[in-house]
XYZ file of C-alpha atoms in Angstrom:
598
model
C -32.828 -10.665 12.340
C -33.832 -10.467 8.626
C -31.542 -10.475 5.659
C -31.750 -7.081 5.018
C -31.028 -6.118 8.870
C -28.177 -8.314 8.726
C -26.342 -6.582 5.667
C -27.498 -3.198 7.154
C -25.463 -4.130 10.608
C -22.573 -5.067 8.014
C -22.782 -1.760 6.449
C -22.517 -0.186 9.770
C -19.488 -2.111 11.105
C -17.585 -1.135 7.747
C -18.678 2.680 8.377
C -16.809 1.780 11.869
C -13.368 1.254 10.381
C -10.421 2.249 12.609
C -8.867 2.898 9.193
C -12.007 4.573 7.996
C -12.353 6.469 11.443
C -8.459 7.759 11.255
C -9.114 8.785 7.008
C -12.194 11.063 8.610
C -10.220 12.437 11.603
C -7.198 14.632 11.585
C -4.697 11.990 13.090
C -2.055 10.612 11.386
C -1.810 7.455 10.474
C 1.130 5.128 10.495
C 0.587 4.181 6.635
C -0.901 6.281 3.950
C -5.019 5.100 3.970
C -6.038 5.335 0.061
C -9.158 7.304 0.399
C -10.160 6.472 -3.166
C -10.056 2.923 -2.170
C -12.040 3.037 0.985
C -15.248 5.392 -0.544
C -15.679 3.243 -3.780
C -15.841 0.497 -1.673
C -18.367 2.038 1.086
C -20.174 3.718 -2.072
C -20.453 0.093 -3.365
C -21.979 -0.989 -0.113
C -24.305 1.383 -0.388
C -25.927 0.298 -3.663
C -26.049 -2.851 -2.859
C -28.285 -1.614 0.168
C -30.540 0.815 -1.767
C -30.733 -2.674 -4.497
C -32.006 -4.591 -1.871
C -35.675 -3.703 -2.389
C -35.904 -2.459 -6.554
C -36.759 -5.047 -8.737
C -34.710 -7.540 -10.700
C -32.072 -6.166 -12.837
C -31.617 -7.762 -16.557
C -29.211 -5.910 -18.440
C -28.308 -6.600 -22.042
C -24.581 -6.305 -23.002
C -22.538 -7.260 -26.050
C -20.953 -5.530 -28.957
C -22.212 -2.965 -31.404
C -24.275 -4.725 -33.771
C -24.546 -7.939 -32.140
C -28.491 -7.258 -32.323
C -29.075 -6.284 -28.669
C -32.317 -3.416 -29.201
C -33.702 -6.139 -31.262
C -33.966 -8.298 -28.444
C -34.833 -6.322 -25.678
C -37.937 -5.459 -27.947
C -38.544 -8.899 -28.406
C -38.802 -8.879 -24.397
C -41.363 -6.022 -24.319
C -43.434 -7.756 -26.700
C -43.666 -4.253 -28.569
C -40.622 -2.039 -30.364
C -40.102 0.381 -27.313
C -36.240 1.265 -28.117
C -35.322 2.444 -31.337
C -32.270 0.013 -32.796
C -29.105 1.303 -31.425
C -29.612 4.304 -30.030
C -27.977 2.708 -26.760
C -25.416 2.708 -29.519
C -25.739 5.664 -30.708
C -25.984 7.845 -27.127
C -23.454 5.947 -25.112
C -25.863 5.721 -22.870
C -27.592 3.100 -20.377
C -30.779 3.142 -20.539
C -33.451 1.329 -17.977
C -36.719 -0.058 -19.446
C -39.394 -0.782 -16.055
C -43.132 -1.648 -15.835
C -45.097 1.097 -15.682
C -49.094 1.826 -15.619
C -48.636 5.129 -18.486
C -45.456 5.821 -20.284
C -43.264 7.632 -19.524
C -39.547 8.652 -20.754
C -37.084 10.479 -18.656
C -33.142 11.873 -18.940
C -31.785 12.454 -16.097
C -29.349 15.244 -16.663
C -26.359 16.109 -14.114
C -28.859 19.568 -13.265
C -32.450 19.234 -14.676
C -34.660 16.107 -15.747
C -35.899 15.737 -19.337
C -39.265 14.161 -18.917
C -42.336 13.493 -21.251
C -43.787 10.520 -23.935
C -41.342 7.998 -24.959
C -41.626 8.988 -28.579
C -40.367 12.624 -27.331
C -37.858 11.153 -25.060
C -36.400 9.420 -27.981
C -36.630 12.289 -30.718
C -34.988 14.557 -27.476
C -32.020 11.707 -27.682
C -31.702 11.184 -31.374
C -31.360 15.099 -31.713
C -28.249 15.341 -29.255
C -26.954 12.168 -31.027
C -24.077 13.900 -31.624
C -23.925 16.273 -28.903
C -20.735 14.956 -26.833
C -21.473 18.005 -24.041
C -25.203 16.503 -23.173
C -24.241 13.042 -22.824
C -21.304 13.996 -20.574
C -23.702 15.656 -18.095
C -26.580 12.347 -19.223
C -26.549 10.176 -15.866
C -29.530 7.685 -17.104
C -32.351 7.346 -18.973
C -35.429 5.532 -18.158
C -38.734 4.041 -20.032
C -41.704 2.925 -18.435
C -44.380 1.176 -20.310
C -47.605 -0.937 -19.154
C -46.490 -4.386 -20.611
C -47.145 -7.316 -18.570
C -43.463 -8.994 -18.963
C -41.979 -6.012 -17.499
C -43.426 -6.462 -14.096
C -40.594 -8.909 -13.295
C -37.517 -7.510 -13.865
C -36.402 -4.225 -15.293
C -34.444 -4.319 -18.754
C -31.668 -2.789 -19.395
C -29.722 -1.530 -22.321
C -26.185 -0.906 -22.808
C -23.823 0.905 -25.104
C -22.239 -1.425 -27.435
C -18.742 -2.403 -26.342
C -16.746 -0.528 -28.986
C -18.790 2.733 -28.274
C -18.274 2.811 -24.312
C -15.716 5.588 -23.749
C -14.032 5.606 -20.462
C -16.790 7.718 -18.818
C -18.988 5.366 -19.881
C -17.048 2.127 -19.137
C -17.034 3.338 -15.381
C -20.467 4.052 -15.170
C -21.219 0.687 -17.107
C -19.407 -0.952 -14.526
C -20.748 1.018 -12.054
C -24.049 0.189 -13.080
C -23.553 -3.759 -13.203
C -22.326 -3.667 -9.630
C -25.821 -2.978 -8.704
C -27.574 -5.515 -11.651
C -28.849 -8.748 -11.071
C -28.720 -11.055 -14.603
C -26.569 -10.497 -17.396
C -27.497 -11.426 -21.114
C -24.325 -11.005 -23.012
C -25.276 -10.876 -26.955
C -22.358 -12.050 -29.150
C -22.905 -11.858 -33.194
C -22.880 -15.064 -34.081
C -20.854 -13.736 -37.173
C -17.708 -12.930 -35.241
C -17.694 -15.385 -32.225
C -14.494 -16.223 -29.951
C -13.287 -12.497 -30.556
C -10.479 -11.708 -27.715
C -11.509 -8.380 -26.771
C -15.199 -9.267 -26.458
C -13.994 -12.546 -23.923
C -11.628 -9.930 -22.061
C -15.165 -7.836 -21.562
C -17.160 -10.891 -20.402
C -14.252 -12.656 -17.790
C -14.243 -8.857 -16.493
C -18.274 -8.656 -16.083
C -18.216 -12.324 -14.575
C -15.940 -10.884 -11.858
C -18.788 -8.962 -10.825
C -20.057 -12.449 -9.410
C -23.591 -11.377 -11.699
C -25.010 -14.798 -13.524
C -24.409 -14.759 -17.313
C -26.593 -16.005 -20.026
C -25.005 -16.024 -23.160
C -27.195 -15.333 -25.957
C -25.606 -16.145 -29.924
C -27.824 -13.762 -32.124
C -28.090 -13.976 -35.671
C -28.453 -17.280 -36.289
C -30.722 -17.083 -38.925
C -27.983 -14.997 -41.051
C -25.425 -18.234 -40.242
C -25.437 -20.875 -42.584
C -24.449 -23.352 -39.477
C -25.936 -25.704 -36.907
C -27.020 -23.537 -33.762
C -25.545 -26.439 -31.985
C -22.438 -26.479 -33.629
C -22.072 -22.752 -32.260
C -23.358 -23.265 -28.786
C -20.423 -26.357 -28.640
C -17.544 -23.839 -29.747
C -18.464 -20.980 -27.314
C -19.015 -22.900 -24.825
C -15.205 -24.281 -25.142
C -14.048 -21.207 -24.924
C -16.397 -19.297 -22.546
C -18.268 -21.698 -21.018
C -16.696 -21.159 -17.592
C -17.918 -17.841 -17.446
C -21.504 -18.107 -18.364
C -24.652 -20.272 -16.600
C -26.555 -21.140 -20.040
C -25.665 -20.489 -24.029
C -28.804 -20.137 -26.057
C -28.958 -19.251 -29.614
C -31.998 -17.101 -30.877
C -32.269 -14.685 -33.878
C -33.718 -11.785 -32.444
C -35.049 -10.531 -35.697
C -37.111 -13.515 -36.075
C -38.263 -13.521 -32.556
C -39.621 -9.390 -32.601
C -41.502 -10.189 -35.765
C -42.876 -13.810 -33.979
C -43.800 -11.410 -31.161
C -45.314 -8.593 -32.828
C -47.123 -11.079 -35.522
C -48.302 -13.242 -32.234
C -46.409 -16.078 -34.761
C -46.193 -18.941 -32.062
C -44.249 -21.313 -34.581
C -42.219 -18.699 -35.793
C -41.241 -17.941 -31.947
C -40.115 -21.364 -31.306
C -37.995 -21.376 -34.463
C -36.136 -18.410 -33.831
C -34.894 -19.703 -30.133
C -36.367 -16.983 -28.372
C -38.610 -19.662 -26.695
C -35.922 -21.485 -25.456
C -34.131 -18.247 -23.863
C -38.327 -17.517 -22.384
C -38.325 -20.594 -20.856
C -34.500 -20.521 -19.073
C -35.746 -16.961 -17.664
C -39.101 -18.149 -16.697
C -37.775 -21.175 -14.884
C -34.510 -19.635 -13.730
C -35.077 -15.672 -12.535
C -38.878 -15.183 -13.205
C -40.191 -17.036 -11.011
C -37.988 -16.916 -9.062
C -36.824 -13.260 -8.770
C -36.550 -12.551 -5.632
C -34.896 -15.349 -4.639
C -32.252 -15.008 -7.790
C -31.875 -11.550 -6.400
C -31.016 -12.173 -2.895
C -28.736 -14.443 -3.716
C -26.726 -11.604 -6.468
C -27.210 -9.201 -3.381
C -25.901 -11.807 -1.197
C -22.750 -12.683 -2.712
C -21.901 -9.462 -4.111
C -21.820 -8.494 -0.017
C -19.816 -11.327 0.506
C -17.093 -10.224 -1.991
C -17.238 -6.186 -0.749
C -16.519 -7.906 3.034
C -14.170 -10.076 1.844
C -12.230 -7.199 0.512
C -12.573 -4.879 3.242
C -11.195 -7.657 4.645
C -8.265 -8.499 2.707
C -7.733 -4.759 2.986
C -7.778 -4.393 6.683
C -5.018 -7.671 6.658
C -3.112 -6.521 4.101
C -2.779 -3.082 6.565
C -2.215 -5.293 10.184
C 0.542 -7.044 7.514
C 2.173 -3.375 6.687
C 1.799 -2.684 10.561
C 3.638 -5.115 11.169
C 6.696 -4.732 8.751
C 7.246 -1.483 9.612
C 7.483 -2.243 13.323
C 10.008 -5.208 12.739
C 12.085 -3.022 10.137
C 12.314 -0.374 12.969
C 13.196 -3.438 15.400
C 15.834 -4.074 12.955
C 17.234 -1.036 12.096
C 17.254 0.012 15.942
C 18.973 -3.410 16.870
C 21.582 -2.844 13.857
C 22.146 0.401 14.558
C 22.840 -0.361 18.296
C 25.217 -2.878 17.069
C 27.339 -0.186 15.149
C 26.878 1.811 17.636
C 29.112 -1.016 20.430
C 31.254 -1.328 17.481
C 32.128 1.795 16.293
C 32.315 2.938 20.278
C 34.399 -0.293 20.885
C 37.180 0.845 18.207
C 37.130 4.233 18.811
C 38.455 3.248 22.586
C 41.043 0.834 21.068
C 42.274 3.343 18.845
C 42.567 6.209 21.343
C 44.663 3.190 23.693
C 46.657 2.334 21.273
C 47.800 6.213 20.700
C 47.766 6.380 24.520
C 49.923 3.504 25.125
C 52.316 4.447 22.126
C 52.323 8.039 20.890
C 51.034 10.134 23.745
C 54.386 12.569 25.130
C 56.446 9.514 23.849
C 58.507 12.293 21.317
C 58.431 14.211 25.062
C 60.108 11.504 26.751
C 62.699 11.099 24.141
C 63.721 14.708 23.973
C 64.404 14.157 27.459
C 66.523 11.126 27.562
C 68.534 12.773 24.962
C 69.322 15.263 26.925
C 70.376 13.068 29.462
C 72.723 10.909 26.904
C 74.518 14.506 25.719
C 74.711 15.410 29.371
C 78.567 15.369 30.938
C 79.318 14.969 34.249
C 79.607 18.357 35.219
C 76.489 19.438 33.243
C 74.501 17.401 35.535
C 72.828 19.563 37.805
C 72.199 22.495 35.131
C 70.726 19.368 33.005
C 68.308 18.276 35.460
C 67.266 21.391 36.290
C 66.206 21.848 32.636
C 64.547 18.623 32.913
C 62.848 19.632 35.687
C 61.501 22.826 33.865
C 60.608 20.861 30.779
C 58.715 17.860 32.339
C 56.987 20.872 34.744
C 55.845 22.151 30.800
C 55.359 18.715 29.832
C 52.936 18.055 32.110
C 51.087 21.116 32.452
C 47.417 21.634 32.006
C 47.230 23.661 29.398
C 49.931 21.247 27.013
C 47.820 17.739 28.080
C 44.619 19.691 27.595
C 45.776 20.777 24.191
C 47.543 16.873 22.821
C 44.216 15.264 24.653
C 42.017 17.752 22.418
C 43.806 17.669 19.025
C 43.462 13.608 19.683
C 39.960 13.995 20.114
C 39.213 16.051 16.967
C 41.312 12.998 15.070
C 38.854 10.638 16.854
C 35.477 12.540 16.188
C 36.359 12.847 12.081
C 37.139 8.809 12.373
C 33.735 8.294 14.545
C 31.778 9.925 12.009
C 33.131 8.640 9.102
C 32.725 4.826 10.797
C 28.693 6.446 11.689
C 28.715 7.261 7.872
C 30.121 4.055 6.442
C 27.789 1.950 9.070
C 24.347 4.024 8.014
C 25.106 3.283 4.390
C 25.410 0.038 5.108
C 22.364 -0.348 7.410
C 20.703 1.426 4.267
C 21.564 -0.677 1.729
C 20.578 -3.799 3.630
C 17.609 -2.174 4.386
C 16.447 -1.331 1.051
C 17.298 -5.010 -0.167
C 14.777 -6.215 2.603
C 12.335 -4.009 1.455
C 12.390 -4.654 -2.298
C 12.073 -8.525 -0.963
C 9.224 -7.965 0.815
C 7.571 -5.968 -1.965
C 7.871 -8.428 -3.878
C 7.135 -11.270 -1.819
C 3.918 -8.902 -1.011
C 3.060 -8.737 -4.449
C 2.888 -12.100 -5.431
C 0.797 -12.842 -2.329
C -1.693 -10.394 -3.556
C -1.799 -11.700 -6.829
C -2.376 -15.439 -5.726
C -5.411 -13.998 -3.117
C -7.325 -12.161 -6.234
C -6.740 -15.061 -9.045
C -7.982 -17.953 -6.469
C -10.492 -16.181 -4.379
C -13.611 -15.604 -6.473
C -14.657 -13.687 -3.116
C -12.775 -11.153 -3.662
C -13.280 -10.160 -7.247
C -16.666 -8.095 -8.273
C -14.973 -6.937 -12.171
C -13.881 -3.887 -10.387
C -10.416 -3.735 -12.745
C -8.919 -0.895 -10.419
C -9.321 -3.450 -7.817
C -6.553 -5.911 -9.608
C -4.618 -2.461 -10.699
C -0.867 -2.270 -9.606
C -2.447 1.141 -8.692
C -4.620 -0.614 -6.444
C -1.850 -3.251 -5.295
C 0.038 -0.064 -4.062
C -2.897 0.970 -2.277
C -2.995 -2.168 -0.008
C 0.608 -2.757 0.045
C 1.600 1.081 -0.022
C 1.652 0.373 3.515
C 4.603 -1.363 3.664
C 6.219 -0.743 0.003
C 5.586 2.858 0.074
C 6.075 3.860 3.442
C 9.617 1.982 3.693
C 10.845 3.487 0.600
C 9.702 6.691 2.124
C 11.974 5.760 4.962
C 14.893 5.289 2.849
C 14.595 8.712 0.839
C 13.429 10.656 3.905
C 15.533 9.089 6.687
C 18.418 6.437 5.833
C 19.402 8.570 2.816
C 20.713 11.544 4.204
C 21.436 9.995 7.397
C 24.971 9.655 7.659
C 24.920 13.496 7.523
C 22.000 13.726 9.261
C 22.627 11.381 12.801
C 26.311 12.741 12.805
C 25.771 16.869 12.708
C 27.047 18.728 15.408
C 28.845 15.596 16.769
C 32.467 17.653 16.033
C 31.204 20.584 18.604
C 30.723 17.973 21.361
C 33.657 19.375 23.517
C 35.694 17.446 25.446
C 37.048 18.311 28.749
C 40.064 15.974 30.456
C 39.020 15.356 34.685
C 41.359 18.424 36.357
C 42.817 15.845 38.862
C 44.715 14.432 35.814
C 47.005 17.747 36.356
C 46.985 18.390 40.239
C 49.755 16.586 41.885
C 51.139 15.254 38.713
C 54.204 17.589 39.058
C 55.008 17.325 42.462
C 55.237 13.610 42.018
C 56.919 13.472 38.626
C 59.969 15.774 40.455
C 60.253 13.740 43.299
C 60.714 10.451 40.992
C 63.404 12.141 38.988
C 66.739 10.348 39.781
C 69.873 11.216 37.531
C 71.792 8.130 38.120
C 75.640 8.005 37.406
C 74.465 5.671 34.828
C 73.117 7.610 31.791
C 71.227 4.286 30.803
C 69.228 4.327 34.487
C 68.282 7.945 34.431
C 66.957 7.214 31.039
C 64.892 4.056 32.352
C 64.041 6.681 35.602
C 62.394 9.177 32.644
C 60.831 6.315 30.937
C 58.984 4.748 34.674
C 57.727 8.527 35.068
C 56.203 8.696 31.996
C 54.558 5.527 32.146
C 53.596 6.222 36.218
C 52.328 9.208 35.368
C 50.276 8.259 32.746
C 49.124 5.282 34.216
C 48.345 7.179 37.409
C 45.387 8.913 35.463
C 44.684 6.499 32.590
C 41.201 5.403 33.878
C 39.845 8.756 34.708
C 41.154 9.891 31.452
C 39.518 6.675 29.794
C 35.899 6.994 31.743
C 35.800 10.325 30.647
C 36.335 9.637 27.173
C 33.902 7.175 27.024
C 31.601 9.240 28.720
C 31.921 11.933 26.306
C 31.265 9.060 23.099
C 28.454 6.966 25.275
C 26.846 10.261 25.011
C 27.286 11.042 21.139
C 26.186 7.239 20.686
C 22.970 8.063 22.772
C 21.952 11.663 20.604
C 22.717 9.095 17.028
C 20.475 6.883 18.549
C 17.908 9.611 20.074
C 18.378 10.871 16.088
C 17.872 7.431 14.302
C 14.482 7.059 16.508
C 12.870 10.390 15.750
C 13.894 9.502 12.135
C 12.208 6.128 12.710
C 8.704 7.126 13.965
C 8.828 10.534 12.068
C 9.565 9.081 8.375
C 8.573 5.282 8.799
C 5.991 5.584 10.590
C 4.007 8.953 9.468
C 4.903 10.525 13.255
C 3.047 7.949 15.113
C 4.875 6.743 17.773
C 4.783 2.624 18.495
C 2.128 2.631 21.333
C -0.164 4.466 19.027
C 0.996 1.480 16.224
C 0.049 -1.580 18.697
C -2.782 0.586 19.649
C -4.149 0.754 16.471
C -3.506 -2.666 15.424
C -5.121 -3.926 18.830
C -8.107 -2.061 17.077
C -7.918 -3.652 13.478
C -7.740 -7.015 15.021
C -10.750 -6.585 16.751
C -12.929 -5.709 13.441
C -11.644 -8.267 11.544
C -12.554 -10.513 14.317
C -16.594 -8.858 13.612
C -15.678 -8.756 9.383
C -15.426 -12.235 9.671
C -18.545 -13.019 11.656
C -20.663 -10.295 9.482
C -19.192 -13.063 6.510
C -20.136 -15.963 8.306
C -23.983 -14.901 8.666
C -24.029 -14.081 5.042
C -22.455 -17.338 4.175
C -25.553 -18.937 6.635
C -27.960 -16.773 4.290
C -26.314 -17.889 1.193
C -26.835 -21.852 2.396
């Protein structure tokens, strides 16, 4: 399989995404997929492919009057751009070998083509026409000069004249370059902004030469100059040469061999000649080459950092379902104990009371008109509709406690929650930020890429969707997993009431004793409600068992609907059974470049 064939079958897997598959298709997705994100990077792939055959790239960047027309005519061998009107348009502008010349503007609409000298009157007369630049998308030279046939040069905008239209397309543009020769002014070396601009090009993963012009305006030792940059860029950059490209155009034009060598342009001939000249193709396989290597690498820090969001969401569901459940025994547990304790204590005690004081005022020949009203009262006492109606006025006391225990527990869950998700944001984060610093595999100069706009994109997953979760779910929840709970209606087991009188009557007893017919009242309350105490208490727990299960059934739908985007968790490990298996072919597709690169 040929080189080419190999990163075309790399292409093809990325075009295969799951991810990229779901952004195309109307399915949801379980995290957000940052469209933006995924087409630069395919649209990057793709110029890298249609790169694969042009010819060598050389393109000439450096700040405004750092002398970089000068030198690209010096490279021609004849003045074929007019000093800075790279400058002066904004504009990039590609200079190629070509049997006639030729000039061309490619406009957004329409092409502008004829001689160069029109081309360049056509340019200098928009100079200031902001509208036609905007809609300018290149402009290209050809000429028939022998040192062209090589490589194509390439001129640039100086840096203080790039707008932000034009810094994107500049960048744009070097992702699909070959050789960089940065031009510094040798009159304002080790400027900050200008080594911000070159550390951002070298993340590109393009080779550098740095080029010091104006040397002969410098009353200083070339070497001298070459020593300080290369303390403080050195890293960045494969070779530092100093030239003065005025010197050089006039050596070139004037055929002034001696004149060449003085001016250092030589020097800079040779490092070309021995380093990307002859060696072109080779120099651009290898840019092509690792530039793939750092588009997989992404895709697949990407595709991890999205199996890593997977993940988090499914154990934060885990955990909220498990904590949840927990509250759920507890609040359940003390509800019961609660609704014992009033059993045990309050229920018909004030009953039983009024009835044994009855029994104390009672005289001796009250008796049997006494225990007939006792009789009558305990007959009321126990009736279905009065234990139906001190059973339901409990139950509305328990249902406000239950949900304001569901409340209190949810907030709590929430806060938790939240803390665990702010910790793994930030735990996250700094991950990220240790991959892209230490990885040079990762980093092509595309800024966005290191963005915290771009961090949220690959950890949105997990940052953004969980804090979606807690505004969309956990906040309103503790009104939200409690409504209607109040309206569950509960309805005491009728053989609590059916024999209960009969056998309450036949137990009462009025002793001579006053103190023994009060005991007798006080074993008939406690038989009688002891005779349907667990009935009463399966019921009741029936009745909150199935509240717990609709907060539950509630906290779920909340779970998949807000946390998860609507996908349920077979779709999740589904999905992530899926992403596994194209890392598992990212990988290899990096491995065969890596073999290509040895």
């Amino acid at each position: 399989m040929s080189d080419f064939q190999k990163l075309l079958k790399a292409k093809v897997s990325m075009d295969h995404s799951p991810l990229k598959k779901l952004q195309k298709s109307a399915v949801a997705a379980p995290v957000i997929i940052d469209h933006k994100l995924f087409n630069d990077e395919s649209r990057k792939m793709d110029k890298l492919i249609e790169n694969m055959d042009s010819s060598l790239k050389v393109v000439i960047m450096g700040e405004v009057k750092a002398g970089k027309s000068t030198l690209l005519n010096s490279f021609a061998g004849r003045n074929i751009s007019p000093m800075d009107i790279s400058e002066a348009t904004g504009s990039i502008i590609e200079i190629k070998y070509h049997p006639e010349p030729y000039g061309k503007i490619i406009l957004r609409d329409s092409i502008i083509e004829d001689k160069p000298d029109k081309i360049f009157d056509e340019l200098q007369n928009n100079n200031n026409n902001q509208e036609f630049f905007k809609t300018c998308e290149g402009i290209e030279f050809g000429f028939p000069i022998s040192n062209l046939k090589d490589f194509t040069l390439v001129d640039t905008p100086g840096l203080e004249t790039i707008t932000e239209d034009n810094s994107n397309r500049t960048k744009e543009y070097i992702a699909k370059t070959d050789v960089v020769i940065w031009v510094f002014n040798g009159h304002h070396l080790g400027q900050a902004d200008v080594e911000e601009a070159l550390i951002e090009v070298n993340r590109f993963g393009k080779p550098i030469i740095a080029v010091i012009n104006r040397i002969d305006e410098i009353d200083e030792d070339p070497e001298v100059l070459i020593d300080y940059l290369d303390d403080e860029i050195g890293m960045f950059v494969e070779e530092i040469i100093a030239v003065s490209a005025f010197k050089a155009n006039n050596a070139v034009l004037s055929g002034d061999d001696s004149l060449l060598t003085e001016s250092g342009f030589q020097s800079l001939l040779e490092y070309i000649g021995d380093n990307i000249s002859s060696n072109s193709e080779q120099v651009k396989k290898d840019v092509v080459i690792n530039s793939a290597q750092v588009l997989l690498n992404r895709d697949l820090l990407i595709h991890e950092e999205y199996i890593k969001t997977i993940e988090f969401l499914q154990a934060q569901m885990e955990e909220i379902k498990n904590k949840v459940k927990m509250s759920s025994s507890r609040i359940h547990d003390n509800v019961l104990y609660q609704f014992e304790n009033w059993y045990q204590n309050e229920f018909l005690s004030d009953e039983a009371e009024e009835l044994k004081n009855i029994i104390k005022q009672s005289g001796y020949f009250q008796l049997k008109n006494d225990k007939k009203e006792v009789e009558c009262k305990l007959q009321s006492i126990f009736s279905e509709e009065n234990i139906n109606n001190k059973l339901s006025e409990r139950i509305k006391d328990m249902d406000k406690t239950y949900i304001n225990e569901w409340k209190v527990a949810v907030d709590k869950i929430k806060r938790e929650i939240q803390v665990e998700i702010n910790d793994f944001k930030i735990e996250a984060e700094k991950e990220l930020e240790l991959k892209l610093k230490h990885n040079n595999k990762l980093n092509d100069g595309d800024s966005d890429f290191l963005s915290g706009a771009s961090k949220g994109a690959l950890l949105g997953g997990a940052t953004g969707a969980a804090s979606a979760f807690y505004a969309a779910a956990l906040g309103p929840a503790a009104a939200t997993v409690t409504a209607g709970m109040a309206l569950s209606a509960f309805m005491p087991p009728m053989l609590l009431i059916g024999g209960t009188i009969g056998v309450v009557s036949a137990a009462l007893k009025f002793k001579s004793e006053k103190s023994m017919a009060e005991k007798n009242i006080d074993d008939i309350f406690k038989n009688a409600k002891q005779q349907f105490k667990k009935e009463l208490f399966n019921s009741i727990s029936e009745k909150y068992v199935k509240q717990d299960e609709q907060i539950l059934e509630k906290i779920d739908a909340l779970l998949i609907n807000s946390f998860a985007n609507g996908v349920s968790t077979a779709q999740i490990v589904f999905l992530k059974m899926k992403l596994e298996k194209y890392l598992f072919e990212v990988k290899k597709h990096i491995e065969e470049l890596k073999l290509i690169e040895v």
